[in-house]
Phi, psi and omega in degrees: 000298190283320171299320165309293186296331172305308179304315169326298181291324176295315176303309157326298175302319170302302180299333172285323172308308186281315172315294185299329202273311177299303192289322181295308176312322178290322166314314190269013185275144184276154182309312176303331181284321182279346164281327175287325164310311185286315170315314184296316191270335154312315174288313182306321188281318177295330185280354186276337183269352169340117184103334182294125187298141169298139162212125180301118174080011188288165175281148189274013181263352199242137179239010167290318171222155185240165159233176191298316190273310199296327192277343178281304188294305176315284188325301176318313197291343169296346173245021182088352188264119166258136181252151159300184191270319196260155191291329166298319169302298178295007175273340196251009185258164169079207166242143173306142183215125166279144179334317184284338167298328176334110168244152183317146172088001198267140187269135178239142201232149192218157186077163163217123342305156188293137172216008173215138180220145186228184185242101189297133168244023181093174193034049168068017177241150162245174178225127195190164176227143193180112177064200180265126035251018194096224184279126190221179162232137175260159157280145168257003176255031178195140182083204175310297184313317183293299183315323188264358176305129180253282179200186174214163181225154171257123191237353175225000000 
């Protein structure tokens, strides 16, 4: 009987310790870790749509086609971030990020005035949609995109 009570007390003590420790660990999670995880999820979801056709002005309720801002709006909404409909409006949310401080998951914007947006995925690349072949990955540091880079925002 003493052994049973002893095991029960140990079990309750261990359970309480794990519960308290787990709660403290959750409270101590750094914001950047959550953001990095969310960015990874956003990028993973965005990549599922590679090749999805581009169609300007398409409804945000479809995944059959995307334009640049319906794509970013749709992908971020899946992870709790609500973005405005247009790239110009999206360029005003969150906080400014310099090109040298880009992190995966940041929104990158092009043209002046702004009328294109993509999701930075790291290593100088973004996922976005524009013309053919639809959703694609492009370098922001070469060619046309380098010449027309405007700004970036961190929204999560």
